[in-house]
GROMACS .gro file of N, CA and C in nm:
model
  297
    1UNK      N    1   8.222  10.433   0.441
    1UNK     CA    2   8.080  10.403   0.462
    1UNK      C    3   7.999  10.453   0.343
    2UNK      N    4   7.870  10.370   0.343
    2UNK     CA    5   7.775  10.446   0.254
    2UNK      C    6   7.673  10.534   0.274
    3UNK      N    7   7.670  10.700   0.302
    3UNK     CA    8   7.625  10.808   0.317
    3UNK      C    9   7.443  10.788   0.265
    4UNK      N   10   7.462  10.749   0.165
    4UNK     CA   11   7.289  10.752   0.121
    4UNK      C   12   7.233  10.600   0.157
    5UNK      N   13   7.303  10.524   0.150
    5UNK     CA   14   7.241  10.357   0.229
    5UNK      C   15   7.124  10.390   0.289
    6UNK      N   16   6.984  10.311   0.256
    6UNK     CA   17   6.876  10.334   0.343
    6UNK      C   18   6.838  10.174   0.378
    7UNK      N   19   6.879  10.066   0.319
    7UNK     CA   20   6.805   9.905   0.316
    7UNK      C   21   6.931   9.829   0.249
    8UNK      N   22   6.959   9.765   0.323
    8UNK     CA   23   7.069   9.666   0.315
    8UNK      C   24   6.991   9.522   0.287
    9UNK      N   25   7.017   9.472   0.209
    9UNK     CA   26   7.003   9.314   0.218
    9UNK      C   27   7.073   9.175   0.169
   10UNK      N   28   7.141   9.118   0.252
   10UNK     CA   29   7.237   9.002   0.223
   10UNK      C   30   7.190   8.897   0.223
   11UNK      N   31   7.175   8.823   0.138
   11UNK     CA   32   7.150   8.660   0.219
   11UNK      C   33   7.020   8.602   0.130
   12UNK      N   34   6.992   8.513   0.137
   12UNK     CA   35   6.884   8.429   0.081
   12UNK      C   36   6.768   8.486   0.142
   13UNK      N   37   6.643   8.453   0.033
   13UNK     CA   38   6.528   8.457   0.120
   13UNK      C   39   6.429   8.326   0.088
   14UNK      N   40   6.496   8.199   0.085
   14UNK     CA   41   6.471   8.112   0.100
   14UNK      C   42   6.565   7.986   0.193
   15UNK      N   43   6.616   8.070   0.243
   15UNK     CA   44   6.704   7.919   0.352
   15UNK      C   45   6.838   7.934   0.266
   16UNK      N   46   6.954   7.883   0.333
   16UNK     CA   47   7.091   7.852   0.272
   16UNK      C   48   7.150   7.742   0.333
   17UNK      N   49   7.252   7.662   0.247
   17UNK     CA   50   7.279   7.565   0.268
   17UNK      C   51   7.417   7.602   0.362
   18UNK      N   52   7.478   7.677   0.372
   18UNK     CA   53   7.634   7.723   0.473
   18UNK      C   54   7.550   7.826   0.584
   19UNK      N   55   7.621   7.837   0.699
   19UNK     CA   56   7.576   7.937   0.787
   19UNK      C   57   7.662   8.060   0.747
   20UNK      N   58   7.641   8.151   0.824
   20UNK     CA   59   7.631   8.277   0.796
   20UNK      C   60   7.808   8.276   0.875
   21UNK      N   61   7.907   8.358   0.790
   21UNK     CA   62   8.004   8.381   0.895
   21UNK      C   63   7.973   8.528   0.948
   22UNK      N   64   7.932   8.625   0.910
   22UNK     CA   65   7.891   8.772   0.956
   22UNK      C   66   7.880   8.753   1.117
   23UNK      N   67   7.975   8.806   1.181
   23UNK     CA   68   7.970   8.840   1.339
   23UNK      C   69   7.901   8.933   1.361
   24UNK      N   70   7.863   8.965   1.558
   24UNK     CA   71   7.799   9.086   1.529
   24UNK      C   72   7.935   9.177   1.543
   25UNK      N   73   8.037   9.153   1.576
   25UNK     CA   74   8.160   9.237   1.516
   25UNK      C   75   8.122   9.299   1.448
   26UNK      N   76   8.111   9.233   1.304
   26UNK     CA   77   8.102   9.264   1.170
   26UNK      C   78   7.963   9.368   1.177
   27UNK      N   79   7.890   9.404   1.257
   27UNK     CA   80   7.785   9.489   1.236
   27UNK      C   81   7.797   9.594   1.252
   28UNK      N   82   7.960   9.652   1.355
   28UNK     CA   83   7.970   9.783   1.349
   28UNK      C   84   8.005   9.850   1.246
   29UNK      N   85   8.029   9.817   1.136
   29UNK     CA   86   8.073   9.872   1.000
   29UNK      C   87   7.898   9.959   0.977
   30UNK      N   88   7.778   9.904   1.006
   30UNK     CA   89   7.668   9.966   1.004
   30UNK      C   90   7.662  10.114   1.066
   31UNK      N   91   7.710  10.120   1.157
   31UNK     CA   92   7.772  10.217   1.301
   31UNK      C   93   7.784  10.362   1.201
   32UNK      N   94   7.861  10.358   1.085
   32UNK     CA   95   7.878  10.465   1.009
   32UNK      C   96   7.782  10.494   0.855
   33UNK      N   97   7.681  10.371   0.856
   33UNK     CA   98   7.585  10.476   0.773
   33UNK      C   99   7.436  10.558   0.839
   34UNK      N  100   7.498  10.642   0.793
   34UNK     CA  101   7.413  10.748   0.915
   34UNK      C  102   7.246  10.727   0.861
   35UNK      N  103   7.179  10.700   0.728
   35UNK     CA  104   7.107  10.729   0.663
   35UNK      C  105   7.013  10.585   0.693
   36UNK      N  106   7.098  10.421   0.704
   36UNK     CA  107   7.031  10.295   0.685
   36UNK      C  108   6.983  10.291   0.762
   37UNK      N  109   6.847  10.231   0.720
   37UNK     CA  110   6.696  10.233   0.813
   37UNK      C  111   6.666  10.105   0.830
   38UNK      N  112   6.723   9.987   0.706
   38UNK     CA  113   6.682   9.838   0.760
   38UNK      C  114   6.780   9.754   0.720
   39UNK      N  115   6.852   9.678   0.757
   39UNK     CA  116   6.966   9.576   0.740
   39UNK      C  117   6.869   9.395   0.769
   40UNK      N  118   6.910   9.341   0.634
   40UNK     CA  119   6.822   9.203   0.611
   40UNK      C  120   6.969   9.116   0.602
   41UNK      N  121   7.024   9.035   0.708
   41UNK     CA  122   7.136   8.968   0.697
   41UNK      C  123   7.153   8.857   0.826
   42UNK      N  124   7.233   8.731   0.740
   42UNK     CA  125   7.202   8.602   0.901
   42UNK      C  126   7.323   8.666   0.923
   43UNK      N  127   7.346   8.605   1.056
   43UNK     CA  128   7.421   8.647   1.187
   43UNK      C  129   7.476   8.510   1.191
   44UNK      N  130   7.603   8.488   1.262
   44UNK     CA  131   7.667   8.367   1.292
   44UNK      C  132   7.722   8.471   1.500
   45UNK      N  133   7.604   8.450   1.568
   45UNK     CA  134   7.614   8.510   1.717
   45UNK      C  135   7.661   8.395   1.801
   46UNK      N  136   7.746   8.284   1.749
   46UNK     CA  137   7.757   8.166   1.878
   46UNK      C  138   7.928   8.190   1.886
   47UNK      N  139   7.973   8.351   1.818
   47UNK     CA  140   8.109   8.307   1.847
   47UNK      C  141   8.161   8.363   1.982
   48UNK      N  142   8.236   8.277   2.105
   48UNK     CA  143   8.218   8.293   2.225
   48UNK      C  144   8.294   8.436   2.259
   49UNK      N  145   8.233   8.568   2.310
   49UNK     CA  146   8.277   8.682   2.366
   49UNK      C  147   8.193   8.721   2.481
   50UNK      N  148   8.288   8.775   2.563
   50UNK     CA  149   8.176   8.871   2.663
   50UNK      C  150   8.040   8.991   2.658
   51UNK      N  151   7.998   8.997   2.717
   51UNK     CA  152   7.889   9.133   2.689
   51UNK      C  153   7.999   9.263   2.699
   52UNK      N  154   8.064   9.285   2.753
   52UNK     CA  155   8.123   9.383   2.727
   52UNK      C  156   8.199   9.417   2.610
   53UNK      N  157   8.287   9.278   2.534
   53UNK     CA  158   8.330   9.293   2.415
   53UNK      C  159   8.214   9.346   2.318
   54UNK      N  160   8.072   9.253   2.340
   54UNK     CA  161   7.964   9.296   2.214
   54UNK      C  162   7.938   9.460   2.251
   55UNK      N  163   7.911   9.511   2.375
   55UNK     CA  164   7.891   9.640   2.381
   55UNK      C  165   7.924   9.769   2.328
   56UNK      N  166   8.084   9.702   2.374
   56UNK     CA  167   8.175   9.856   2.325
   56UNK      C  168   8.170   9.920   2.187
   57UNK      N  169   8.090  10.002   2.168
   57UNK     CA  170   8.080  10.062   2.049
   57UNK      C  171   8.193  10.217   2.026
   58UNK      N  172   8.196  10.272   2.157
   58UNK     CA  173   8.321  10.342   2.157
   58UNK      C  174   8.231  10.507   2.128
   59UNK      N  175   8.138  10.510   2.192
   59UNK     CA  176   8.066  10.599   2.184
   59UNK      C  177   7.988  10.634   1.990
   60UNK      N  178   8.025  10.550   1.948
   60UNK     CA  179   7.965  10.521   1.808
   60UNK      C  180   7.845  10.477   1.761
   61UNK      N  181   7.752  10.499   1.703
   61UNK     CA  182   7.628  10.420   1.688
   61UNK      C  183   7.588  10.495   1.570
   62UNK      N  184   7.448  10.401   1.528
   62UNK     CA  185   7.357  10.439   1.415
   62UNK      C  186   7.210  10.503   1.492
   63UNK      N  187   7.209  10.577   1.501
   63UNK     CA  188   7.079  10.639   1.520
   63UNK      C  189   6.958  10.600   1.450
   64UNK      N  190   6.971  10.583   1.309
   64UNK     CA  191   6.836  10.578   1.163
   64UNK      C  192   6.830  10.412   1.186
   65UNK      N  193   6.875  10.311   1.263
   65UNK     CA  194   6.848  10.191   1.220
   65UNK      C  195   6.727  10.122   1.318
   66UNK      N  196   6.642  10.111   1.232
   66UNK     CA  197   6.521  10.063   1.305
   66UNK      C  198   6.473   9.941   1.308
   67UNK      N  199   6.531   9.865   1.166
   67UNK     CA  200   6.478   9.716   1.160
   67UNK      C  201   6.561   9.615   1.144
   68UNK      N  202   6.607   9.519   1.199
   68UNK     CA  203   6.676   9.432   1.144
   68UNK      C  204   6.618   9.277   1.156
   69UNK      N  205   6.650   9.233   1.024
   69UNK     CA  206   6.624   9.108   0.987
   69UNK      C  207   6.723   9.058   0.947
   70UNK      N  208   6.719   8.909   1.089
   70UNK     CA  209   6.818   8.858   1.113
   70UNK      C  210   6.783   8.693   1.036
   71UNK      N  211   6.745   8.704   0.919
   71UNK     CA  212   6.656   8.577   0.882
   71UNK      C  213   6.689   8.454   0.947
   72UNK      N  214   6.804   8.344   0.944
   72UNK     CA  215   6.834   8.247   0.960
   72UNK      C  216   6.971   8.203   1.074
   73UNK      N  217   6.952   8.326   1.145
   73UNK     CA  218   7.084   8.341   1.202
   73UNK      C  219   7.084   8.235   1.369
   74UNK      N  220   7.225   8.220   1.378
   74UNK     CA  221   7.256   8.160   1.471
   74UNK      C  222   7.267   8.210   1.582
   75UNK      N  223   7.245   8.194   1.728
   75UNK     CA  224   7.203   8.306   1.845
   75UNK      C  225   7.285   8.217   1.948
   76UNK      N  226   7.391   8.200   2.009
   76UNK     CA  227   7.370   8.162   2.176
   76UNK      C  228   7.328   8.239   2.262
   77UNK      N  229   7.373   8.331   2.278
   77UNK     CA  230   7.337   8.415   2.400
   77UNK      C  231   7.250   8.550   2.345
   78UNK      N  232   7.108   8.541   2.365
   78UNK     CA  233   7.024   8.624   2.287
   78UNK      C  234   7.056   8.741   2.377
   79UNK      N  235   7.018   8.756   2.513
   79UNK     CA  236   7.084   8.862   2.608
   79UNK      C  237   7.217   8.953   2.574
   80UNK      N  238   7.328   8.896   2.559
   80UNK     CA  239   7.399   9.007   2.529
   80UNK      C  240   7.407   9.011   2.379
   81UNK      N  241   7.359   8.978   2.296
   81UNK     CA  242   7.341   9.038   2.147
   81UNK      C  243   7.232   9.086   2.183
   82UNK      N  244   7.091   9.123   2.246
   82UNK     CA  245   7.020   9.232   2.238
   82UNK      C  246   7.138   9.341   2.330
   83UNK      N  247   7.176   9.307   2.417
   83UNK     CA  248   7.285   9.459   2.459
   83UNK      C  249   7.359   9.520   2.366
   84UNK      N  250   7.437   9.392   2.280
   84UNK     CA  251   7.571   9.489   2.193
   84UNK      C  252   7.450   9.568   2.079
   85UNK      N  253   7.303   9.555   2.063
   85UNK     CA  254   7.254   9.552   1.909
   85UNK      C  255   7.172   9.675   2.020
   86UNK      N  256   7.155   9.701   2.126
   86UNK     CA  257   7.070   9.867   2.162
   86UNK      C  258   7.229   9.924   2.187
   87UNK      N  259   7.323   9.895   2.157
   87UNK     CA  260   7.430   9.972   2.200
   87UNK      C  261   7.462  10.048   2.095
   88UNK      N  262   7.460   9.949   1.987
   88UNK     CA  263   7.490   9.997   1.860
   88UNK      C  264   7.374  10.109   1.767
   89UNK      N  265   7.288  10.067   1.795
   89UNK     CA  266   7.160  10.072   1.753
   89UNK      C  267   7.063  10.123   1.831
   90UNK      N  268   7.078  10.266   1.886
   90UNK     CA  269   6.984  10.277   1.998
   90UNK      C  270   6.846  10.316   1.977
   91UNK      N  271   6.822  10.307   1.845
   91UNK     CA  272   6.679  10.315   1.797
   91UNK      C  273   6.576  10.188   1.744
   92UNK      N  274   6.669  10.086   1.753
   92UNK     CA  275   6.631   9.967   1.705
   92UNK      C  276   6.515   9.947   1.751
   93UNK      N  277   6.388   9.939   1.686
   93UNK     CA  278   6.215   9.907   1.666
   93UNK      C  279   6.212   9.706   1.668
   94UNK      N  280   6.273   9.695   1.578
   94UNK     CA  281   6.191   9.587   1.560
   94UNK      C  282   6.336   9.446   1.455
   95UNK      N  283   6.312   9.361   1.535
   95UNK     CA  284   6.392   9.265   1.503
   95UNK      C  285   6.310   9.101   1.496
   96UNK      N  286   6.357   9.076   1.309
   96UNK     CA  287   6.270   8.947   1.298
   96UNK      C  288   6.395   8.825   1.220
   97UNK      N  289   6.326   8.777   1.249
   97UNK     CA  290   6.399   8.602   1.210
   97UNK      C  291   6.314   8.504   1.197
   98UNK      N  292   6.374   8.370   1.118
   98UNK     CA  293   6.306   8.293   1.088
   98UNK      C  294   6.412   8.139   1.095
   99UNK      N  295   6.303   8.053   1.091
   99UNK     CA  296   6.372   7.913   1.134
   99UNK      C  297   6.348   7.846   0.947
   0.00000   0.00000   0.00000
């Protein structure tokens, strides 16, 4: 992990022509920087799992992460990605996106 990480940002900030493969799988790697305060990255959330799979963080989380911008990302089930993302993230403030 990265120890001093405070602002992450992946991705266009004008639209992209491929979707995003980043699962929210792929978000527990966040889980271990203790320090990141805002992560700017699309999401590809339509790949089919249970709420309990998105949940299990395994008693692991980021405490410092407060913002995420999910710019262009793909969502089916907004309900259990807000569960697996306060599971992970139990400080999470504020979450934005765009079409």
């Amino acid at each position: 992990a990265w120890p001093r990480l405070e602002h992450l940002a992946l991705g266009p900030f004008h639209g992209c022509r491929w979707p995003s493969k980043v699962t929210v799988e792929g978000l527990r790697a966040f889980q271990s920087c203790p320090n990141l305060k805002r992560v700017e990255l699309a999401l590809d959330a339509t790949i089919a799992t249970t709420p309990d799979d998105l949940s299990r963080s395994g008693g692991l989380c980021n405490k410092s992460l407060s913002t995420l911008d999910a710019l262009q990302s793909t969502i089916s089930d907004p309900r259990s990605l807000a569960a697996a993302l306060m599971d992970m993230f139990p400080n999470l403030e504020q979450i934005e996106a765009w079409d």
